[in-house]
Amino acid sequence: MWGNVKKPETPQAAQPGPKNFGVNQNQPPKSAPATWEGTTAMSTSPLGATGDRATARLGSSLHVKGEITGSEDLLVDGSVEGLIQLDERKLTVGATAKVTADIIAREVVVYGTVKGNLRAKDRIEIKKDGSVNGDLTTARIMIEDGAYFKGSIEIDKSSEKETTSAFSKSASAAPAATGPKSI
């Protein structure tokens, strides 16, 4: 009885071995994992995820009224009314998105429609089919041909200078700070 139980397990264990050889001989299954990896890379690249950061997605059938805050990159394809605050992250407004909100983020890329003020520490991009009706405050701006924009633009060099001076201050202050702490 025990021998019978072990024998079915042994053929099952032996079956994946030949399957693996079949996988090695047939290249399409090898490309399946590569396709999966490629799909993942493709899905994160257009979303703008950087490095090891994940990108959250608000689908096209979703409608949000209120405040969205978070600490990860966000792709909005649905509609949002209220406030979107992602201080150190990237917000991508998808082609099907309709956003009526003030936006605060590190970086904002607009493919869809935004009505509200945008404030980005790093940059704002309005793509060719994008539409923004509101005031922009950022260190860098890019508006492609064909994009719609109505409002004012304020180039904020202070955040760029603060970042540069903060790095130089922390670099010079770090040895002094570590000296007294180690004693």
XYZ file of N, CA, C and O in Angstrom:
732
model
N 0.824 -1.187 0.000
C 0.000 0.000 0.000
C 0.870 1.253 0.000
O 0.633 2.162 -0.768
N 1.884 1.293 0.866
C 2.774 2.447 0.888
C 3.563 2.552 -0.406
O 3.838 3.626 -0.900
N 3.936 1.399 -0.939
C 4.661 1.378 -2.201
C 3.818 1.953 -3.333
O 4.316 2.635 -4.210
N 2.529 1.686 -3.317
C 1.648 2.208 -4.359
C 1.533 3.725 -4.268
O 1.440 4.413 -5.269
N 1.531 4.262 -3.059
C 1.433 5.706 -2.887
C 2.705 6.379 -3.392
O 2.662 7.397 -4.054
N 3.842 5.796 -3.099
C 5.107 6.382 -3.523
C 5.302 6.283 -5.025
O 5.870 7.159 -5.635
N 4.837 5.201 -5.629
C 5.027 5.036 -7.065
C 4.307 6.123 -7.872
O 4.891 6.668 -8.792
N 3.066 6.500 -7.551
C 2.457 7.600 -8.312
C 3.211 8.908 -8.119
O 3.294 9.721 -9.017
N 3.773 9.148 -6.932
C 4.534 10.370 -6.716
C 5.790 10.382 -7.561
O 6.184 11.407 -8.099
N 6.438 9.230 -7.680
C 7.663 9.148 -8.450
C 7.410 9.472 -9.926
O 8.122 10.280 -10.497
N 6.390 8.886 -10.580
C 6.134 9.282 -11.970
C 5.776 10.767 -12.084
O 6.161 11.424 -13.022
N 5.067 11.298 -11.089
C 4.736 12.723 -11.143
C 5.998 13.555 -11.045
O 6.146 14.545 -11.732
N 6.912 13.135 -10.193
C 8.173 13.863 -10.078
C 8.984 13.703 -11.348
O 9.694 14.602 -11.754
N 8.885 12.544 -11.988
C 9.634 12.299 -13.210
C 9.033 13.077 -14.378
O 9.730 13.457 -15.288
N 7.731 13.322 -14.368
C 7.090 14.032 -15.468
C 7.600 15.457 -15.632
O 7.838 15.888 -16.742
N 7.807 16.234 -14.549
C 8.343 17.583 -14.761
C 9.722 17.568 -15.399
O 10.057 18.448 -16.148
N 10.513 16.521 -15.139
C 11.837 16.437 -15.749
C 11.741 16.429 -17.270
O 12.325 17.252 -17.934
N 10.973 15.504 -17.865
C 10.826 15.529 -19.318
C 10.191 16.829 -19.806
O 10.530 17.314 -20.847
N 9.265 17.386 -19.025
C 8.672 18.657 -19.427
C 9.727 19.740 -19.484
O 9.717 20.592 -20.352
N 10.628 19.737 -18.513
C 11.698 20.716 -18.535
C 12.574 20.538 -19.768
O 13.015 21.507 -20.369
N 12.843 19.260 -20.131
C 13.617 19.032 -21.337
C 12.850 19.539 -22.553
O 13.412 20.124 -23.455
N 11.525 19.335 -22.537
C 10.698 19.837 -23.628
C 10.737 21.356 -23.679
O 10.796 21.959 -24.737
N 10.748 21.979 -22.521
C 10.818 23.423 -22.451
C 12.161 23.897 -22.991
O 12.249 24.869 -23.722
N 13.217 23.165 -22.636
C 14.542 23.540 -23.115
C 14.643 23.363 -24.626
O 15.327 24.128 -25.291
N 13.986 22.346 -25.164
C 14.046 22.114 -26.596
C 13.148 23.091 -27.343
O 13.477 23.522 -28.435
N 12.017 23.425 -26.797
C 11.101 24.365 -27.450
C 11.363 25.766 -26.936
O 11.254 26.038 -25.764
N 11.671 26.668 -27.810
C 12.001 28.020 -27.387
C 10.799 28.876 -27.023
O 10.945 29.790 -26.252
N 9.575 28.638 -27.529
C 8.443 29.476 -27.122
C 8.199 29.503 -25.620
O 7.990 30.565 -25.069
N 8.268 28.350 -24.879
C 8.119 28.462 -23.437
C 9.231 29.284 -22.801
O 9.022 29.948 -21.819
N 10.442 29.246 -23.370
C 11.505 30.100 -22.839
C 11.134 31.559 -23.038
O 11.373 32.391 -22.197
N 10.522 31.862 -24.163
C 10.157 33.245 -24.421
C 8.965 33.671 -23.575
O 8.741 34.852 -23.406
N 8.205 32.719 -23.068
C 7.073 33.084 -22.219
C 7.535 33.825 -20.974
O 7.016 34.889 -20.686
N 8.532 33.313 -20.226
C 9.019 34.107 -19.107
C 9.625 35.426 -19.563
O 9.446 36.445 -18.935
N 10.312 35.426 -20.695
C 10.882 36.668 -21.202
C 9.769 37.634 -21.575
O 9.864 38.821 -21.343
N 8.686 37.106 -22.149
C 7.546 37.948 -22.489
C 6.927 38.522 -21.228
O 6.591 39.694 -21.174
N 6.824 37.688 -20.197
C 6.271 38.186 -18.940
C 7.143 39.300 -18.396
O 6.652 40.334 -17.995
N 8.469 39.075 -18.399
C 9.379 40.112 -17.917
C 9.270 41.348 -18.784
O 9.252 42.458 -18.300
N 9.188 41.147 -20.100
C 9.062 42.272 -21.010
C 7.768 43.027 -20.777
O 7.739 44.235 -20.805
N 6.689 42.303 -20.526
C 5.405 42.940 -20.269
C 5.481 43.767 -18.996
O 5.001 44.880 -18.946
N 6.132 43.226 -17.981
C 6.273 43.970 -16.743
C 7.074 45.236 -16.977
O 6.696 46.305 -16.545
N 8.177 45.099 -17.692
C 9.005 46.270 -17.968
C 8.233 47.282 -18.798
O 8.296 48.466 -18.558
N 7.461 46.786 -19.784
C 6.698 47.697 -20.619
C 5.618 48.392 -19.820
O 5.376 49.558 -20.013
N 4.988 47.683 -18.901
C 3.908 48.300 -18.141
C 4.448 49.333 -17.162
O 3.806 50.325 -16.907
N 5.648 49.123 -16.647
C 6.189 50.103 -15.712
C 6.822 51.273 -16.432
O 6.785 52.385 -15.942
N 7.395 51.047 -17.605
C 8.048 52.135 -18.320
C 7.076 53.234 -18.718
O 7.314 54.386 -18.419
N 5.948 52.925 -19.383
C 5.031 53.999 -19.717
C 4.427 54.653 -18.481
O 4.110 55.823 -18.497
N 4.275 53.892 -17.427
C 3.715 54.468 -16.213
C 4.704 55.398 -15.554
O 4.338 56.246 -14.774
N 5.955 55.207 -15.848
C 6.969 56.078 -15.311
C 7.512 55.625 -13.984
O 8.102 56.411 -13.260
N 7.301 54.417 -13.604
C 7.868 53.932 -12.356
C 9.374 53.975 -12.461
O 9.945 53.650 -13.483
N 9.998 54.393 -11.411
C 11.440 54.525 -11.440
C 12.060 53.492 -10.537
O 11.657 53.318 -9.397
N 13.033 52.781 -11.069
C 13.801 51.832 -10.282
C 12.939 50.806 -9.588
O 12.199 50.071 -10.215
N 13.038 50.765 -8.283
C 12.337 49.759 -7.502
C 10.986 50.249 -7.001
O 10.337 49.589 -6.229
N 10.558 51.427 -7.426
C 9.286 51.953 -6.954
C 8.125 51.366 -7.738
O 8.185 51.245 -8.950
N 7.063 51.054 -7.049
C 5.867 50.538 -7.695
C 4.973 51.711 -8.090
O 5.062 52.793 -7.525
N 4.108 51.473 -9.070
C 3.171 52.495 -9.505
C 1.759 51.998 -9.252
O 1.377 50.937 -9.742
N 0.993 52.767 -8.507
C -0.412 52.436 -8.274
C -1.209 52.935 -9.469
O -0.808 53.877 -10.149
N -2.367 52.307 -9.714
C -3.177 52.685 -10.869
C -4.625 52.856 -10.450
O -5.191 51.989 -9.803
N -5.200 53.968 -10.873
C -6.615 54.235 -10.671
C -7.276 54.036 -12.030
O -7.088 54.849 -12.939
N -8.000 52.944 -12.196
C -8.546 52.536 -13.490
C -9.546 53.509 -14.076
O -10.100 54.377 -13.393
N -9.816 53.334 -15.373
C -10.666 54.270 -16.109
C -12.129 54.250 -15.655
O -12.844 55.217 -15.860
N -12.570 53.179 -15.025
C -13.967 53.129 -14.575
C -14.133 53.653 -13.143
O -15.248 53.686 -12.639
N -13.049 54.066 -12.514
C -13.117 54.537 -11.128
C -13.271 56.055 -11.064
O -12.637 56.792 -11.814
N -14.114 56.493 -10.121
C -14.360 57.919 -9.901
C -14.118 58.205 -8.425
O -14.753 57.593 -7.566
N -13.228 59.139 -8.141
C -12.863 59.447 -6.757
C -13.189 60.901 -6.469
O -12.815 61.798 -7.239
N -13.883 61.120 -5.348
C -14.141 62.479 -4.866
C -13.513 62.573 -3.492
O -13.847 61.791 -2.605
N -12.586 63.506 -3.331
C -11.924 63.658 -2.046
C -10.437 63.885 -2.212
O -9.999 64.483 -3.189
N -9.685 63.384 -1.261
C -8.248 63.627 -1.223
C -7.494 62.317 -1.417
O -7.804 61.312 -0.783
N -6.499 62.349 -2.309
C -5.617 61.202 -2.508
C -4.225 61.610 -2.052
O -3.665 62.580 -2.558
N -3.689 60.892 -1.071
C -2.318 61.118 -0.625
C -1.611 59.775 -0.626
O -2.249 58.729 -0.506
N -0.298 59.800 -0.761
C 0.415 58.539 -0.747
C 1.903 58.711 -0.921
O 2.400 59.821 -1.107
N 2.595 57.583 -0.857
C 4.044 57.595 -0.991
C 4.485 56.612 -2.073
O 5.454 55.887 -1.898
N 3.719 56.556 -3.158
C 4.114 55.771 -4.319
C 3.645 56.490 -5.562
O 2.760 57.339 -5.504
N 4.256 56.172 -6.693
C 3.866 56.773 -7.959
C 2.429 56.357 -8.266
O 1.980 55.292 -7.857
N 1.717 57.221 -9.008
C 0.306 56.967 -9.285
C -0.014 57.265 -10.736
O 0.393 58.305 -11.268
N -0.757 56.365 -11.376
C -1.295 56.567 -12.717
C -2.807 56.668 -12.576
O -3.447 55.749 -12.063
N -3.373 57.777 -13.027
C -4.814 57.986 -12.958
C -5.382 57.877 -14.368
O -4.972 58.619 -15.261
N -6.305 56.934 -14.571
C -7.013 56.814 -15.837
C -8.482 57.162 -15.670
O -9.172 57.387 -16.655
N -8.972 57.209 -14.451
C -10.371 57.519 -14.172
C -10.559 59.004 -13.938
O -9.844 59.838 -14.478
N -11.546 59.327 -13.100
C -11.796 60.736 -12.787
C -11.583 60.981 -11.296
O -11.902 60.134 -10.465
N -11.021 62.151 -11.004
C -10.726 62.534 -9.630
C -11.184 63.969 -9.423
O -10.935 64.835 -10.261
N -11.869 64.201 -8.302
C -12.253 65.553 -7.892
C -11.736 65.767 -6.482
O -12.012 64.954 -5.603
N -10.972 66.830 -6.274
C -10.487 67.123 -4.928
C -9.031 67.509 -4.914
O -8.635 68.480 -5.543
N -8.203 66.732 -4.203
C -6.781 67.023 -4.052
C -5.986 65.739 -4.247
O -6.358 64.683 -3.731
N -4.883 65.835 -4.987
C -3.943 64.726 -5.127
C -2.604 65.218 -4.603
O -2.049 66.174 -5.136
N -2.117 64.571 -3.546
C -0.854 64.996 -2.936
C 0.087 63.799 -2.815
O -0.117 62.899 -2.008
N 1.121 63.809 -3.645
C 2.153 62.767 -3.653
C 3.500 63.487 -3.595
O 4.224 63.528 -4.589
N 3.828 64.061 -2.463
C 4.955 64.985 -2.328
C 6.234 64.566 -3.042
O 6.783 65.319 -3.813
N 6.729 63.393 -2.800
C 8.000 62.977 -3.373
C 7.829 61.929 -4.465
O 8.751 61.171 -4.747
N 6.679 61.861 -5.091
C 6.398 60.831 -6.086
C 5.919 61.435 -7.398
O 5.698 62.629 -7.516
N 5.709 60.565 -8.373
C 5.307 60.983 -9.711
C 3.831 60.680 -9.932
O 3.361 59.595 -9.629
N 3.114 61.636 -10.499
C 1.721 61.453 -10.876
C 1.629 61.486 -12.396
O 2.134 62.418 -13.027
N 1.002 60.471 -12.964
C 0.750 60.442 -14.398
C -0.753 60.479 -14.600
O -1.471 59.625 -14.088
N -1.215 61.478 -15.341
C -2.628 61.609 -15.664
C -2.795 60.970 -17.042
O -2.334 61.519 -18.041
N -3.430 59.803 -17.078
C -3.571 59.032 -18.308
C -4.454 59.704 -19.341
O -5.169 60.673 -19.047
N -4.427 59.182 -20.558
C -5.159 59.769 -21.682
C -6.665 59.798 -21.453
O -7.338 60.708 -21.928
N -7.200 58.840 -20.716
C -8.651 58.798 -20.475
C -9.054 59.506 -19.182
O -10.229 59.558 -18.860
N -8.102 60.067 -18.473
C -8.371 60.671 -17.163
C -8.986 62.057 -17.287
O -8.674 62.823 -18.201
N -9.858 62.346 -16.323
C -10.432 63.687 -16.179
C -10.262 64.063 -14.716
O -10.960 63.558 -13.852
N -9.320 64.946 -14.472
C -8.970 65.325 -13.105
C -9.390 66.763 -12.860
O -8.978 67.667 -13.597
N -10.221 66.962 -11.850
C -10.590 68.301 -11.399
C -10.074 68.403 -9.973
O -10.785 68.100 -9.014
N -8.810 68.760 -9.864
C -8.166 68.725 -8.552
C -6.897 69.560 -8.570
O -6.303 69.777 -9.625
N -6.508 69.998 -7.395
C -5.185 70.578 -7.234
C -4.217 69.420 -7.046
O -4.544 68.427 -6.387
N -3.043 69.536 -7.628
C -2.069 68.451 -7.611
C -0.758 68.949 -7.026
O -0.255 69.995 -7.429
N -0.230 68.183 -6.077
C 1.082 68.459 -5.489
C 1.884 67.168 -5.592
O 1.476 66.144 -5.037
N 3.002 67.211 -6.321
C 3.821 66.016 -6.504
C 5.252 66.431 -6.838
O 5.530 67.614 -7.061
N 6.130 65.453 -6.891
C 7.508 65.720 -7.312
C 7.538 65.939 -8.821
O 8.225 66.807 -9.322
N 6.755 65.134 -9.541
C 6.718 65.197 -10.995
C 5.302 64.902 -11.462
O 4.639 64.016 -10.927
N 4.830 65.642 -12.475
C 3.489 65.447 -13.015
C 3.589 65.340 -14.537
O 4.195 66.202 -15.178
N 3.002 64.285 -15.092
C 2.943 64.098 -16.545
C 1.471 64.000 -16.914
O 0.741 63.178 -16.353
N 1.034 64.839 -17.873
C -0.387 64.918 -18.225
C -0.595 64.464 -19.660
O -0.099 65.092 -20.598
N -1.327 63.368 -19.823
C -1.775 62.886 -21.122
C -3.253 63.193 -21.320
O -3.724 63.242 -22.442
N -4.001 63.360 -20.244
C -5.447 63.564 -20.278
C -5.819 65.005 -19.977
O -5.152 65.942 -20.412
N -6.885 65.180 -19.183
C -7.434 66.502 -18.891
C -7.314 66.820 -17.408
O -7.718 66.015 -16.569
N -6.777 68.000 -17.109
C -6.648 68.455 -15.721
C -7.215 69.868 -15.609
O -6.864 70.750 -16.398
N -8.102 70.050 -14.622
C -8.587 71.386 -14.272
C -8.213 71.605 -12.821
O -8.766 70.966 -11.926
N -7.247 72.477 -12.599
C -6.772 72.744 -11.253
C -5.322 73.179 -11.299
O -4.683 73.158 -12.353
N -4.825 73.579 -10.160
C -3.449 74.051 -10.070
C -2.493 72.890 -9.844
O -2.795 71.976 -9.077
N -1.346 72.944 -10.514
C -0.338 71.899 -10.396
C 0.912 72.488 -9.768
O 1.380 73.550 -10.192
N 1.440 71.788 -8.775
C 2.696 72.195 -8.149
C 3.603 70.972 -8.108
O 3.278 69.969 -7.473
N 4.736 71.068 -8.816
C 5.676 69.959 -8.871
C 7.057 70.454 -8.462
O 7.516 71.479 -8.950
N 7.704 69.726 -7.565
C 9.044 70.113 -7.117
C 10.060 69.990 -8.234
O 10.963 70.799 -8.342
N 9.907 68.958 -9.069
C 10.894 68.723 -10.122
C 10.416 69.243 -11.475
O 10.982 70.181 -12.007
N 9.371 68.628 -12.054
C 8.939 69.055 -13.383
C 7.488 68.719 -13.662
O 6.899 67.845 -13.034
N 6.953 69.428 -14.666
C 5.609 69.185 -15.179
C 5.742 68.997 -16.684
O 6.404 69.790 -17.354
N 5.101 67.940 -17.201
C 5.069 67.698 -18.641
C 3.617 67.635 -19.083
O 2.812 66.928 -18.481
N 3.293 68.365 -20.149
C 1.976 68.271 -20.751
C 2.197 67.688 -22.148
O 2.822 68.315 -22.997
N 1.715 66.478 -22.351
C 1.924 65.774 -23.613
C 0.993 66.309 -24.688
O 0.054 67.061 -24.413
N 1.217 65.890 -25.950
C 0.531 66.495 -27.098
C -0.993 66.449 -27.019
O -1.651 67.356 -27.487
N -1.573 65.416 -26.452
C -3.026 65.335 -26.331
C -3.510 65.772 -24.954
O -4.693 65.681 -24.652
N -2.599 66.247 -24.106
C -2.940 66.662 -22.756
C -3.579 68.037 -22.732
O -3.391 68.859 -23.627
N -4.339 68.293 -21.676
C -5.029 69.561 -21.512
C -4.966 69.971 -20.043
O -5.365 69.200 -19.168
N -4.462 71.184 -19.789
C -4.385 71.691 -18.417
C -4.987 73.087 -18.384
O -4.613 73.967 -19.162
N -5.924 73.269 -17.453
C -6.535 74.568 -17.222
C -6.275 74.902 -15.759
O -6.991 74.443 -14.873
N -5.215 75.672 -15.497
C -4.838 76.018 -14.133
C -3.431 76.566 -14.093
O -2.741 76.625 -15.118
N -3.007 76.950 -12.925
C -1.685 77.542 -12.748
C -0.656 76.465 -12.427
O -0.936 75.531 -11.673
N 0.540 76.623 -12.983
C 1.622 75.673 -12.784
C 2.747 76.315 -11.995
O 3.125 77.448 -12.264
N 3.288 75.591 -11.032
C 4.469 76.024 -10.291
C 5.440 74.858 -10.280
O 5.118 73.781 -9.763
N 6.608 75.050 -10.855
C 7.575 73.969 -10.969
C 8.964 74.522 -11.268
O 9.109 75.703 -11.610
N 9.969 73.678 -11.156
C 11.331 74.071 -11.510
C 11.570 73.892 -13.007
O 12.321 74.640 -13.615
N 10.932 72.866 -13.612
C 11.093 72.589 -15.042
C 9.734 72.328 -15.662
O 8.867 71.714 -15.047
N 9.571 72.761 -16.930
C 8.294 72.598 -17.614
C 8.529 72.135 -19.051
O 9.504 72.540 -19.670
N 7.637 71.262 -19.524
C 7.679 70.858 -20.925
C 6.242 70.761 -21.433
O 5.432 70.030 -20.857
N 5.941 71.508 -22.481
C 4.626 71.466 -23.094
C 4.832 71.090 -24.559
O 5.456 71.838 -25.308
N 4.329 69.927 -24.957
C 4.524 69.453 -26.321
C 3.600 70.190 -27.291
O 2.545 70.712 -26.896
N 3.987 70.199 -28.566
C 3.134 70.748 -29.610
C 1.814 69.996 -29.620
O 1.790 68.767 -29.537
N 0.712 70.736 -29.716
C -0.608 70.116 -29.744
C -1.273 70.063 -28.381
O -2.454 69.794 -28.285
N -0.528 70.310 -27.317
C -1.101 70.291 -25.970
C -1.903 71.577 -25.749
O -1.644 72.607 -26.366
N -2.878 71.497 -24.844
C -3.669 72.677 -24.486
C -3.281 73.112 -23.084
O -3.206 72.296 -22.163
N -3.054 74.417 -22.925
C -2.733 74.959 -21.609
C -3.320 76.346 -21.476
O -3.162 77.193 -22.358
N -4.026 76.559 -20.370
C -4.545 77.884 -20.059
C -4.263 78.144 -18.587
O -4.725 77.398 -17.719
N -3.493 79.161 -18.312
C -3.147 79.495 -16.938
C -1.816 80.224 -16.898
O -1.360 80.755 -17.904
N -1.217 80.222 -15.739
C 0.077 80.881 -15.594
C 1.127 79.851 -15.195
O 0.808 78.786 -14.670
N 2.377 80.208 -15.471
C 3.497 79.340 -15.125
C 4.453 80.113 -14.238
O 4.857 81.231 -14.572
N 4.791 79.505 -13.106
C 5.809 80.093 -12.223
C 6.954 79.087 -12.120
O 6.761 77.953 -11.687
N 8.132 79.534 -12.554
C 9.309 78.683 -12.447
C 9.892 78.900 -11.053
O 10.316 79.992 -10.707
N 9.889 77.846 -10.269
C 10.314 77.914 -8.866
C 11.752 77.421 -8.747
O 11.996 76.224 -8.669
N 12.687 78.341 -8.750
C 14.106 77.979 -8.618
C 14.493 77.748 -7.162
O 15.524 77.179 -6.882
N 13.674 78.171 -6.224
C 14.024 78.041 -4.805
C 14.107 76.581 -4.387
O 14.992 76.207 -3.615
N 13.218 75.727 -4.883
C 13.276 74.312 -4.498
C 14.543 73.673 -5.028
O 15.137 72.817 -4.385
N 14.990 74.095 -6.214
C 16.225 73.582 -6.780
C 17.419 74.054 -5.950
O 18.314 73.297 -5.627
N 17.421 75.338 -5.568
C 18.517 75.880 -4.749
C 18.508 75.275 -3.353
O 19.553 74.978 -2.802
N 17.306 75.081 -2.775
C 17.214 74.487 -1.444
C 17.767 73.070 -1.449
O 18.476 72.668 -0.541
N 17.464 72.321 -2.489
C 17.970 70.958 -2.592
C 19.489 70.967 -2.692
O 20.171 70.223 -1.999
N 20.024 71.833 -3.537
C 21.473 71.923 -3.705
C 22.134 72.395 -2.419
O 23.118 71.818 -1.964
N 21.598 73.422 -1.790
C 22.195 73.934 -0.561
C 22.013 72.942 0.587
O 22.876 72.823 1.442
N 20.905 72.210 0.603
C 20.688 71.222 1.656
C 21.727 70.113 1.560
O 22.253 69.645 2.565
N 22.042 69.700 0.332
C 23.067 68.674 0.158
C 24.429 69.190 0.591
O 25.180 68.502 1.259
N 24.767 70.418 0.238
C 26.077 70.945 0.612
C 26.147 71.189 2.123
O 27.171 70.944 2.738
N 25.044 71.646 2.731
C 25.029 71.852 4.175
C 25.118 70.531 4.923
O 25.846 70.411 5.890
N 24.370 69.528 4.451
C 24.401 68.233 5.130
C 25.759 67.577 4.973
O 26.233 66.898 5.871
N 26.413 67.776 3.848
C 27.742 67.192 3.642
C 28.755 67.847 4.568
O 29.607 67.183 5.159
N 28.671 69.168 4.732
C 29.630 69.846 5.608
C 29.254 69.666 7.078
O 30.123 69.621 7.937
N 27.962 69.545 7.373
C 27.523 69.400 8.749
C 27.646 67.959 9.233
O 27.732 67.713 10.428
N 27.649 67.019 8.341
C 27.690 65.611 8.726
C 28.932 65.261 9.541
O 28.815 64.634 10.588
N 30.152 65.648 9.127
C 31.313 65.306 9.951
C 31.251 65.960 11.336
O 31.598 65.355 12.329
N 30.770 67.194 11.411
C 30.667 67.870 12.692
C 29.632 67.170 13.581
O 29.813 67.022 14.771
N 28.531 66.778 12.953
C 27.450 66.121 13.718
C 27.895 64.747 14.202
O 27.565 64.342 15.299
N 28.645 64.024 13.381
C 29.059 62.698 13.796
C 30.173 62.781 14.831
O 30.284 61.911 15.668
N 30.979 63.835 14.797
C 32.069 63.983 15.779
C 31.550 64.056 17.207
O 31.914 63.231 18.044
N 30.681 65.018 17.540
C 30.168 65.103 18.904
C 29.341 63.899 19.307
O 29.363 63.493 20.448
N 28.623 63.281 18.391
C 27.818 62.115 18.734
C 28.683 60.920 19.064
O 28.334 60.124 19.910
N 29.832 60.790 18.430
C 30.684 59.635 18.685
C 31.478 59.787 19.988
O 31.899 58.815 20.559
N 31.644 61.013 20.463
C 32.388 61.235 21.701
C 31.510 61.039 22.848
O 31.011 60.487 23.509
